[in-house]
């Protein structure tokens, strides 16, 4: 298709609101704290936001007191300081909300484990990671900071952040002076107190060491805005936690975290359209992101498949996301919309795009057996879209079952090696079912937590990328699943004319 300049200008007026302003990512160092933050009306209250930024999804990274006082590897600056957090593209946030007493950056949370879920699970207060670390945007433009709730974390370099955390931890454990400063901050003065601090710290350090050196270690850096979430889940569930390093897959397929508005209503989610149930998706994500799980015990009676699953919180966040509106272009910040061009852009969108990208008021599925309808999403073969195919090939095809072999479902039980996908799914399902069983939900509550999706889920389509509604896409650079296109203008020109 030939794309004339007026085609691009009109379409961009419709999608962006403006043909002239193209938002570029601003280096993290140019971000500033809460000064001049502009919130758009996305139908969330300030309390909704504050909770979303910091609620605990059950993740346990490091004891909270250690995290608060940990220094960076090569200096005395605090690891959690605004300057260091911004270095890795986290959005900083002052203390003040009830969910963030210590002014941690958006997406860093406090997880309290008061009761061990299995013999030996560590209790206490921990720093954790939550949805907003990866699913929140700040667009920085001429000194103004426009917050996009539920947008992709397009400055966050998760891989570099975890590796820097690992370096900070190693440096503190090996440099006696650095360790003593930490101990002094935590009031550990006696030799006994210092020894017990060191033991606790060393035990927890192993977690981040595993991530930094295996789970997220790739041949080339992911860079900001790109995370190989699916390999992280696979590695943690099949390799790190059960202690079967042979199952590690190099995470070579980092993707942009998608924006989250309208996702709960969509028939399929994830770039490759692989999940329907919100519980399976959200709990699966936490399995990849520091949620404690017991995959070492011999049998379920000893606590195998126990976890720190935070299902009520995951349910709450899903419901809250279901009422998150796409952001509208703020004309007072980015400039006036040319209404004439926007009108012709809308017609062009209907003609050229809406066949795949379902547009308001959307085409919906027929009601399912619970009477619920979902927004249809386009499922386009990867070979037709022409973007890279690593997503479907990132994890290794077979898994060693190790000591889990006797606790797998009948079709996999007793085998030394099984297909990776089946192995991973069976562990995830066992963890999910055990966590759900403890809640003693009524059938109606269970349906609700599953987003009224029919179980078992229908098989996912093979090797496709999803074309979902893109309302609010103007606010979500960079573009495509792999984040390879820097701005919307370049999305609308032929691939050969894009920056590499
Ligand atoms: C470590 C980063 C990270 C965290 C934390 C995280 N996500 Fe994601 N999320 C991703 C990435 C990356 C993808 C895309 C994965 C893919 O499709 O390959 C994704 C996909 C999704 C999708 C699919 C969206 C769509 O349009 O297909 C939803 C919904 C979602 N996440 C919700 C959540 C929720 C809710 C939480 C917290 C409970 C959460 N995520 C935590 C990185 C993260
Ligand atoms: C044949 C189906 C199809 C048509 C027609 C189509 N798209 Fe897409 N579009 C897709 C798919 C599939 C993706 C995701 C591909 C990927 O990420 O690898 C996508 C991705 C995008 C993205 C990036 C989304 C993001 O969140 O990063 C934008 C923007 C976009 N399309 C806009 C358009 C516009 C504007 C048109 C009309 C000129 C259009 N598309 C026509 C299938 C289509």
Coordinates of C-alpha atoms and ligand atoms in Angstrom, one line a residue:
X1 CA 0.0 0.0 0.0
X2 CA 1.3 3.4 -0.9
X3 CA 1.3 5.7 2.1
X4 CA 1.2 9.4 1.1
X5 CA 2.2 12.2 3.5
X6 CA -1.4 13.2 4.0
X7 CA -2.3 9.6 4.8
X8 CA 0.3 9.6 7.5
X9 CA -0.7 13.1 8.7
X10 CA -4.4 12.3 8.9
X11 CA -3.9 8.9 10.5
X12 CA -1.5 10.4 13.1
X13 CA -4.0 13.2 13.9
X14 CA -6.5 10.5 14.6
X15 CA -4.3 8.2 16.6
X16 CA -2.1 10.8 18.3
X17 CA -4.4 13.8 18.3
X18 CA -1.6 15.8 16.6
X19 CA 0.3 15.5 13.4
X20 CA 3.3 17.4 14.6
X21 CA 4.2 16.3 18.1
X22 CA 6.0 12.9 18.2
X23 CA 6.9 11.7 21.6
X24 CA 10.3 10.4 22.1
X25 CA 11.6 8.5 25.1
X26 CA 13.5 10.8 27.4
X27 CA 16.5 9.3 29.2
X28 CA 15.7 8.3 32.7
X29 CA 18.1 10.9 34.1
X30 CA 15.8 13.6 32.8
X31 CA 12.9 12.4 34.9
X32 CA 12.1 14.1 38.1
X33 CA 10.1 13.2 41.1
X34 CA 6.6 14.3 41.6
X35 CA 7.1 17.9 40.6
X36 CA 4.9 18.9 37.7
X37 CA 3.3 15.4 37.3
X38 CA 0.2 15.6 35.2
X39 CA -2.4 12.8 35.6
X40 CA -4.8 12.3 32.7
X41 CA -8.4 11.3 33.4
X42 CA -8.3 7.5 33.1
X43 CA -11.2 7.0 35.5
X44 CA -9.0 6.0 38.4
X45 CA -9.0 7.8 41.8
X46 CA -5.8 8.9 43.4
X47 CA -6.2 6.1 45.9
X48 CA -6.6 3.6 43.0
X49 CA -3.3 4.8 41.6
X50 CA -1.5 4.8 44.9
X51 CA -2.5 1.3 45.6
X52 CA -1.7 0.1 42.1
X53 CA 1.8 1.6 42.3
X54 CA 2.8 -0.3 45.5
X55 CA 0.4 -3.1 46.4
X56 CA 2.1 -6.5 47.1
X57 CA 1.6 -9.2 44.6
X58 CA 3.4 -11.6 46.9
X59 CA 6.9 -11.0 45.6
X60 CA 9.9 -11.3 48.0
X61 CA 13.2 -9.9 46.8
X62 CA 15.1 -8.9 49.9
X63 CA 14.4 -8.1 53.6
X64 CA 12.8 -4.7 53.6
X65 CA 15.3 -3.3 56.2
X66 CA 18.2 -4.5 54.1
X67 CA 16.8 -3.1 50.9
X68 CA 16.2 0.3 52.5
X69 CA 19.8 0.6 53.6
X70 CA 21.6 -1.2 50.8
X71 CA 24.3 0.8 49.1
X72 CA 25.1 0.7 45.4
X73 CA 28.0 -1.6 44.5
X74 CA 30.6 1.1 43.9
X75 CA 29.7 3.9 46.3
X76 CA 27.8 4.8 49.4
X77 CA 24.7 6.1 47.6
X78 CA 21.6 4.1 48.6
X79 CA 20.5 1.6 46.0
X80 CA 16.9 2.7 46.5
X81 CA 17.7 6.4 46.2
X82 CA 15.8 8.4 43.6
X83 CA 19.0 9.0 41.6
X84 CA 19.9 5.3 41.4
X85 CA 16.3 4.2 40.7
X86 CA 16.1 6.7 37.8
X87 CA 19.4 5.4 36.4
X88 CA 17.5 2.2 35.6
X89 CA 14.4 4.1 34.4
X90 CA 12.1 3.5 37.4
X91 CA 9.6 6.3 38.0
X92 CA 10.3 7.8 41.4
X93 CA 7.6 8.8 43.8
X94 CA 7.8 10.7 47.1
X95 CA 6.7 9.2 50.4
X96 CA 3.2 10.1 51.3
X97 CA 0.7 7.5 50.2
X98 CA -0.3 5.0 52.8
X99 CA 0.9 2.3 50.4
X100 CA 4.4 3.7 50.1
X101 CA 5.6 5.0 53.5
X102 CA 9.3 5.1 52.5
X103 CA 9.0 6.8 49.1
X104 CA 10.1 3.8 47.0
X105 CA 9.9 4.1 43.2
X106 CA 6.7 3.0 41.5
X107 CA 6.5 -0.8 41.2
X108 CA 8.5 -1.5 44.3
X109 CA 6.4 -2.9 47.1
X110 CA 6.4 -4.2 50.7
X111 CA 5.4 -7.8 51.1
X112 CA 4.7 -9.1 54.7
X113 CA 4.9 -12.8 55.2
X114 CA 3.5 -13.4 58.7
X115 CA 2.8 -17.1 58.5
X116 CA 5.2 -19.6 56.8
X117 CA 3.2 -21.5 54.1
X118 CA 5.6 -24.4 54.3
X119 CA 8.1 -25.6 56.9
X120 CA 11.1 -23.3 56.7
X121 CA 9.6 -20.5 54.6
X122 CA 11.1 -17.2 55.8
X123 CA 8.8 -14.7 57.4
X124 CA 9.1 -11.0 57.8
X125 CA 8.9 -7.8 55.8
X126 CA 10.4 -7.8 52.3
X127 CA 10.9 -5.5 49.4
X128 CA 9.1 -6.8 46.4
X129 CA 8.2 -6.0 42.8
X130 CA 4.7 -5.3 41.5
X131 CA 2.8 -4.8 38.3
X132 CA 3.5 -1.0 38.0
X133 CA 7.3 -1.6 37.7
X134 CA 6.6 -2.9 34.2
X135 CA 3.2 -1.4 33.5
X136 CA 3.3 2.3 34.2
X137 CA 4.6 5.1 31.9
X138 CA 5.8 8.7 32.4
X139 CA 6.1 10.8 29.3
X140 CA 8.6 13.6 29.8
X141 CA 8.1 16.6 27.5
X142 CA 9.5 20.1 27.9
X143 CA 9.8 19.8 31.7
X144 CA 6.4 18.3 32.1
X145 CA 5.8 14.7 33.3
X146 CA 2.6 13.1 32.0
X147 CA 1.7 9.9 33.9
X148 CA 0.1 7.2 31.9
X149 CA -1.5 4.7 34.3
X150 CA -1.2 1.1 33.0
X151 CA 1.1 2.1 30.2
X152 CA 4.4 0.2 29.3
X153 CA 7.3 1.0 31.6
X154 CA 9.3 2.3 28.6
X155 CA 12.3 3.6 30.5
X156 CA 12.7 0.7 32.9
X157 CA 15.7 -1.6 32.2
X158 CA 14.7 -4.5 34.4
X159 CA 17.7 -6.7 33.4
X160 CA 20.2 -4.0 34.3
X161 CA 18.4 -3.2 37.5
X162 CA 18.5 -6.8 38.7
X163 CA 22.1 -7.1 37.7
X164 CA 22.9 -3.9 39.6
X165 CA 21.0 -5.1 42.6
X166 CA 23.0 -8.3 42.5
X167 CA 26.3 -6.4 42.2
X168 CA 25.3 -4.2 45.2
X169 CA 24.5 -7.3 47.3
X170 CA 27.7 -9.1 46.3
X171 CA 29.8 -5.9 47.1
X172 CA 28.1 -5.6 50.5
X173 CA 28.7 -9.3 51.4
X174 CA 32.4 -9.2 50.4
X175 CA 33.5 -5.7 51.5
X176 CA 33.7 -5.8 55.3
X177 CA 33.5 -2.0 55.7
X178 CA 30.4 -1.8 53.5
X179 CA 28.8 -4.6 55.4
X180 CA 29.6 -2.9 58.7
X181 CA 27.9 0.3 57.5
X182 CA 24.8 -1.8 56.7
X183 CA 24.9 -3.5 60.1
X184 CA 25.3 -0.2 61.9
X185 CA 22.2 1.2 60.0
X186 CA 20.2 -1.9 61.1
X187 CA 21.4 -1.6 64.7
X188 CA 23.3 -4.9 64.5
X189 CA 26.2 -4.0 66.8
X190 CA 27.2 -7.2 68.6
X191 CA 29.2 -10.0 66.8
X192 CA 26.1 -12.3 67.2
X193 CA 23.8 -9.8 65.6
X194 CA 26.2 -9.2 62.7
X195 CA 26.5 -13.0 62.1
X196 CA 22.8 -13.4 62.1
X197 CA 22.3 -10.5 59.7
X198 CA 25.0 -11.9 57.4
X199 CA 23.2 -15.3 57.4
X200 CA 19.9 -13.8 56.6
X201 CA 21.4 -11.6 53.9
X202 CA 23.4 -14.5 52.3
X203 CA 20.3 -16.7 52.2
X204 CA 18.3 -14.1 50.4
X205 CA 21.2 -13.0 48.1
X206 CA 20.9 -16.4 46.4
X207 CA 17.6 -15.4 44.9
X208 CA 18.8 -12.3 43.0
X209 CA 22.1 -14.1 42.2
X210 CA 20.0 -16.8 40.3
X211 CA 18.1 -14.1 38.4
X212 CA 21.2 -12.1 37.5
X213 CA 23.4 -15.0 36.4
X214 CA 20.9 -17.4 34.9
X215 CA 17.2 -16.5 34.6
X216 CA 17.7 -13.1 32.9
X217 CA 21.3 -13.5 31.7
X218 CA 21.3 -13.0 27.9
X219 CA 23.9 -12.7 25.1
X220 CA 23.1 -9.1 24.6
X221 CA 21.4 -6.6 26.9
X222 CA 17.7 -6.2 26.7
X223 CA 17.8 -2.5 27.1
X224 CA 14.9 -0.4 28.5
X225 CA 11.3 -1.2 27.8
X226 CA 12.1 -4.9 27.0
X227 CA 11.6 -7.9 29.2
X228 CA 11.5 -11.6 28.4
X229 CA 8.7 -12.3 30.8
X230 CA 7.9 -15.7 29.4
X231 CA 11.4 -17.1 29.7
X232 CA 11.7 -15.6 33.2
X233 CA 8.6 -17.6 34.2
X234 CA 9.8 -20.7 32.5
X235 CA 13.3 -20.5 34.1
X236 CA 12.1 -19.8 37.6
X237 CA 9.4 -22.5 37.5
X238 CA 11.3 -25.3 35.7
X239 CA 15.0 -24.6 36.5
X240 CA 15.8 -22.2 39.5
X241 CA 13.3 -23.2 42.1
X242 CA 13.2 -26.9 41.5
X243 CA 17.0 -26.9 41.2
X244 CA 17.3 -28.3 37.7
X245 CA 19.7 -25.9 35.9
X246 CA 19.5 -28.0 32.7
X247 CA 16.1 -26.5 32.1
X248 CA 17.3 -22.9 31.8
X249 CA 16.6 -21.2 28.5
X250 CA 18.5 -18.1 27.5
X251 CA 16.0 -15.2 27.5
X252 CA 16.5 -14.0 23.9
X253 CA 13.0 -12.7 23.2
X254 CA 12.4 -9.6 25.3
X255 CA 9.2 -7.7 24.6
X256 CA 7.6 -4.4 25.5
X257 CA 5.2 -4.8 28.5
X258 CA 1.8 -4.1 26.8
X259 CA -0.5 -1.4 28.0
X260 CA -3.2 -2.7 30.3
X261 CA -6.4 -0.8 29.6
X262 CA -8.9 -2.9 27.7
X263 CA -6.8 -6.0 28.2
X264 CA -9.2 -7.5 30.8
X265 CA -12.0 -7.3 28.2
X266 CA -10.0 -8.9 25.4
X267 CA -10.6 -12.5 24.4
X268 CA -6.9 -13.3 24.3
X269 CA -4.0 -11.6 26.1
X270 CA -0.2 -11.5 25.7
X271 CA 1.5 -10.5 22.4
X272 CA 1.3 -14.0 21.1
X273 CA -2.3 -14.5 22.2
X274 CA -1.7 -17.3 24.6
X275 CA -3.8 -16.7 27.7
X276 CA -7.5 -16.1 28.4
X277 CA -7.8 -16.6 32.2
X278 CA -6.7 -13.5 34.2
X279 CA -5.8 -15.6 37.2
X280 CA -3.6 -18.0 35.2
X281 CA -1.9 -15.0 33.6
X282 CA -1.4 -12.8 36.7
X283 CA -0.4 -15.6 39.0
X284 CA 1.9 -17.0 36.3
X285 CA 3.6 -13.6 36.1
X286 CA 4.3 -13.6 39.8
X287 CA 5.8 -17.0 39.5
X288 CA 8.4 -15.4 37.2
X289 CA 8.8 -12.3 39.4
X290 CA 10.1 -13.3 42.8
X291 CA 7.0 -15.0 44.3
X292 CA 8.2 -17.7 46.8
X293 CA 7.1 -21.2 45.8
X294 CA 8.2 -24.5 47.2
X295 CA 9.3 -26.7 44.3
X296 CA 11.9 -28.7 46.3
X297 CA 9.8 -30.7 48.8
X298 CA 9.4 -34.4 48.1
X299 CA 5.6 -34.5 48.1
X300 CA 2.6 -32.2 48.4
X301 CA 2.2 -33.4 52.0
X302 CA 5.6 -31.8 52.7
X303 CA 4.6 -28.5 51.1
X304 CA 5.5 -29.1 47.5
X305 CA 3.6 -26.5 45.3
X306 CA 3.0 -24.2 48.3
X307 CA 3.4 -20.6 47.5
X308 CA 3.0 -17.0 48.6
X309 CA 0.2 -16.5 46.0
X310 CA -1.7 -13.2 46.6
X311 CA -4.9 -14.2 44.8
X312 CA -7.2 -11.6 46.4
X313 CA -4.8 -8.8 45.4
X314 CA -4.4 -10.2 41.9
X315 CA -8.2 -10.3 41.6
X316 CA -8.5 -6.7 42.9
X317 CA -5.9 -5.4 40.4
X318 CA -7.6 -7.1 37.5
X319 CA -10.9 -5.6 38.5
X320 CA -9.3 -2.2 38.8
X321 CA -7.6 -2.6 35.4
X322 CA -11.0 -3.5 33.9
X323 CA -12.2 0.0 34.7
X324 CA -9.0 1.8 33.6
X325 CA -9.7 4.1 30.6
X326 CA -7.3 4.7 27.7
X327 CA -5.5 8.0 28.1
X328 CA -6.7 10.9 25.9
X329 CA -4.2 13.2 24.2
X330 CA -3.8 16.2 26.5
X331 CA -4.1 19.2 24.1
X332 CA -2.9 21.6 26.7
X333 CA 0.4 19.8 27.0
X334 CA 1.1 18.4 23.5
X335 CA -0.8 20.7 21.3
X336 CA -4.2 21.1 19.6
X337 CA -5.8 18.3 17.5
X338 CA -6.5 19.2 13.9
X339 CA -10.1 18.1 13.9
X340 CA -10.4 18.0 10.1
X341 CA -7.4 15.7 9.7
X342 CA -8.5 13.6 12.7
X343 CA -11.8 13.1 10.9
X344 CA -10.2 11.8 7.7
X345 CA -7.8 9.8 9.8
X346 CA -10.7 8.1 11.4
X347 CA -12.1 7.1 8.0
X348 CA -8.7 5.8 7.0
X349 CA -8.4 3.8 10.2
X350 CA -11.8 2.1 9.6
X351 CA -10.7 1.3 6.0
X352 CA -7.2 0.1 6.6
X353 CA -6.7 -0.9 10.2
X354 CA -10.0 -1.8 12.0
X355 CA -10.3 -5.1 10.3
X356 CA -7.5 -6.3 12.5
X357 CA -7.5 -3.7 15.3
X358 CA -11.0 -3.9 16.6
X359 CA -12.2 -0.3 17.2
X360 CA -14.8 1.3 19.5
X361 CA -17.6 0.2 20.0
X362 CA -15.9 -3.1 19.1
X363 CA -17.0 -6.4 17.8
X364 CA -17.6 -8.9 20.6
X365 CA -17.7 -12.6 21.0
X366 CA -21.1 -14.4 21.4
X367 CA -22.0 -14.8 25.1
X368 CA -20.1 -17.8 26.6
X369 CA -21.9 -20.3 28.9
X370 CA -21.7 -17.7 31.7
X371 CA -23.3 -15.1 29.5
X372 CA -20.1 -13.1 29.3
X373 CA -18.8 -11.5 26.0
X374 CA -15.2 -10.5 25.2
X375 CA -13.7 -8.0 22.8
X376 CA -12.5 -9.8 19.7
X377 CA -8.8 -9.4 18.9
X378 CA -7.1 -10.0 15.5
X379 CA -4.9 -13.1 15.4
X380 CA -2.4 -12.6 12.6
X381 CA 0.1 -15.2 11.6
X382 CA 3.6 -14.2 12.5
X383 CA 4.8 -14.9 9.0
X384 CA 2.2 -12.4 7.7
X385 CA 3.1 -9.6 10.1
X386 CA 6.7 -10.1 9.4
X387 CA 8.0 -9.1 12.8
X388 CA 10.5 -11.4 14.6
X389 CA 9.5 -14.9 15.6
X390 CA 11.8 -15.5 18.6
X391 CA 8.8 -15.2 21.0
X392 CA 7.5 -18.6 20.1
X393 CA 11.0 -20.2 20.0
X394 CA 12.6 -18.8 23.1
X395 CA 12.3 -21.6 25.6
X396 CA 13.9 -25.0 25.0
X397 CA 11.6 -27.7 23.7
X398 CA 12.2 -30.4 26.4
X399 CA 12.6 -30.4 30.1
X400 CA 14.4 -32.7 32.6
X401 CA 11.8 -33.5 35.3
X402 CA 14.3 -34.3 38.1
X403 CA 12.7 -34.9 41.5
X404 CA 9.4 -33.5 40.3
X405 CA 8.9 -36.5 38.1
X406 CA 6.8 -38.4 40.6
X407 CA 4.5 -35.5 41.3
X408 CA 3.4 -34.7 37.8
X409 CA 0.0 -35.4 36.2
X410 CA -0.4 -39.0 35.0
X411 CA 0.5 -38.4 31.4
X412 CA 3.9 -37.0 32.4
X413 CA 4.6 -39.0 35.6
X414 CA 7.7 -41.1 36.0
X415 CA 9.4 -39.8 32.8
X416 CA 12.9 -38.3 32.9
X417 CA 12.3 -35.8 30.1
X418 CA 9.0 -34.3 28.9
X419 CA 8.0 -31.4 26.6
X420 CA 8.9 -28.1 28.3
X421 CA 5.5 -26.5 27.7
X422 CA 3.6 -29.4 29.4
X423 CA 6.1 -29.5 32.3
X424 CA 5.9 -25.8 32.9
X425 CA 2.1 -25.8 32.7
X426 CA 1.6 -28.7 35.0
X427 CA 3.8 -27.1 37.7
X428 CA 2.0 -23.7 37.3
X429 CA -1.4 -25.4 37.5
X430 CA -0.4 -27.4 40.6
X431 CA 0.7 -24.1 42.4
X432 CA -2.4 -22.3 41.2
X433 CA -4.8 -25.1 42.3
X434 CA -3.1 -25.4 45.7
X435 CA -3.4 -21.7 46.3
X436 CA -7.0 -21.5 45.2
X437 CA -8.0 -24.5 47.3
X438 CA -6.8 -22.7 50.4
X439 CA -9.1 -19.8 49.8
X440 CA -12.2 -22.1 49.9
X441 CA -14.0 -20.0 47.3
X442 CA -17.6 -20.7 46.3
X443 CA -18.1 -21.8 42.7
X444 CA -19.4 -18.2 41.9
X445 CA -16.3 -16.6 43.5
X446 CA -14.1 -18.9 41.6
X447 CA -15.7 -18.0 38.3
X448 CA -15.3 -14.3 39.1
X449 CA -11.6 -14.8 39.9
X450 CA -11.2 -16.6 36.6
X451 CA -12.7 -13.7 34.8
X452 CA -15.7 -15.8 33.7
X453 CA -13.5 -17.7 31.3
X454 CA -14.4 -21.2 30.4
X455 CA -12.1 -23.9 31.9
X456 CA -10.1 -25.6 30.6
X457 CA -9.0 -22.7 28.3
X458 CA -9.3 -23.4 24.5
X459 CA -6.0 -24.2 22.9
X460 CA -4.0 -21.0 22.0
X461 CA -3.6 -20.2 18.3
X462 CA -0.2 -21.2 17.0
X463 CA 2.5 -18.6 16.0
X464 CA 0.4 -15.5 15.8
X465 CA 0.7 -12.0 17.0
X466 CA -2.3 -10.3 18.5
X467 CA -3.8 -7.2 17.0
X468 CA -5.9 -5.8 19.8
X469 CA -7.8 -2.5 20.0
X470 CA -5.1 0.2 20.2
X471 CA -7.1 3.1 21.8
X472 CA -4.6 5.3 23.6
X473 CA -1.7 3.8 21.7
X474 CA -0.2 7.3 21.2
X475 CA 0.9 7.2 24.8
X476 CA 2.8 3.9 24.6
X477 CA 6.1 4.1 22.6
X478 CA 8.2 2.2 21.6
X479 CA 6.0 0.2 19.3
X480 CA 5.5 -3.5 18.2
X481 CA 5.9 -6.4 20.5
X482 CA 9.7 -6.1 20.5
X483 CA 9.7 -2.4 20.9
X484 CA 11.6 -2.0 17.6
X485 CA 9.8 1.1 16.3
X486 CA 10.6 4.3 18.2
X487 CA 7.5 6.4 17.4
X488 CA 4.1 6.3 15.7
X489 CA 5.2 8.2 12.7
X490 CA 7.6 5.4 11.9
X491 CA 4.8 2.8 12.4
X492 CA 3.0 4.5 9.5
X493 CA 5.8 4.6 7.0
X494 CA 7.2 1.5 5.2
X495 CA 9.5 -0.6 7.2
X496 CA 12.5 0.2 5.0
X497 CA 12.2 3.9 5.9
X498 CA 12.3 3.3 9.7
X499 CA 15.3 4.0 11.9
X500 CA 17.2 0.8 12.7
Ligands
LIG1 C1 8.7 -7.8 35.3 C2 7.7 -7.1 34.5 C3 6.3 -7.3 34.7 C4 5.5 -7.3 35.8 C5 6.0 -7.1 37.3 C6 4.2 -7.6 35.4 N1 4.1 -7.7 34.1 FE1 2.4 -7.9 33.0 N2 3.5 -8.2 31.3 C7 4.9 -8.0 31.2 C8 5.3 -8.3 29.9 C9 6.8 -8.3 29.4 C10 4.2 -8.8 29.2 C11 4.1 -9.3 27.8 C12 4.5 -10.7 27.8 C13 4.4 -11.4 26.5 O1 3.3 -11.4 25.9 O2 5.4 -12.0 26.0 C14 3.1 -8.6 30.1 C15 1.7 -8.9 29.8 C16 0.6 -8.6 30.6 C17 -0.7 -8.6 30.1 C18 -1.3 -8.9 28.8 C19 -1.7 -7.6 28.1 C20 -2.2 -7.8 26.7 O3 -2.7 -6.8 26.1 O4 -2.0 -8.8 26.1 C21 -1.5 -8.2 31.2 C22 -3.0 -8.0 31.3 C23 -0.6 -8.0 32.3 N3 0.7 -8.2 31.9 C24 -1.0 -7.6 33.6 C25 -0.1 -7.6 34.7 C26 -0.5 -7.5 36.0 C27 -1.9 -7.3 36.5 C28 0.6 -7.5 36.8 C29 0.7 -7.5 38.3 C30 -0.1 -8.5 39.0 C31 1.7 -7.6 35.9 N4 1.3 -7.7 34.6 C32 3.1 -7.6 36.3 C33 5.7 -7.6 32.2 C34 5.3 -7.5 33.6
LIG2 C1 -3.5 -7.7 9.0 C2 -3.8 -7.2 10.3 C3 -3.4 -5.8 10.7 C4 -3.7 -4.6 10.0 C5 -4.6 -4.5 8.8 C6 -3.1 -3.5 10.8 N1 -2.4 -4.0 11.8 FE1 -1.4 -2.9 13.2 N2 -0.7 -4.6 14.1 C7 -1.1 -5.9 13.7 C8 -0.4 -6.8 14.5 C9 -0.5 -8.4 14.5 C10 0.4 -6.1 15.4 C11 1.4 -6.6 16.4 C12 2.7 -7.1 15.7 C13 3.9 -7.2 16.5 O1 4.0 -6.6 17.6 O2 4.7 -8.0 16.1 C14 0.2 -4.7 15.1 C15 0.8 -3.6 15.7 C16 0.4 -2.3 15.5 C17 0.9 -1.2 16.3 C18 1.9 -1.3 17.5 C19 1.1 -1.6 18.7 C20 1.9 -1.5 20.0 O3 1.2 -1.5 21.1 O4 3.1 -1.3 20.0 C21 0.3 -0.1 15.9 C22 0.5 1.3 16.4 C23 -0.5 -0.5 14.7 N3 -0.4 -1.8 14.6 C24 -1.2 0.4 14.0 C25 -1.9 0.0 12.8 C26 -2.5 1.0 11.9 C27 -2.5 2.5 12.1 C28 -3.0 0.3 10.9 C29 -3.7 0.8 9.7 C30 -2.9 1.7 8.9 C31 -2.8 -1.2 11.2 N4 -2.1 -1.2 12.4 C32 -3.2 -2.2 10.4 C33 -2.0 -6.3 12.7 C34 -2.5 -5.4 11.8

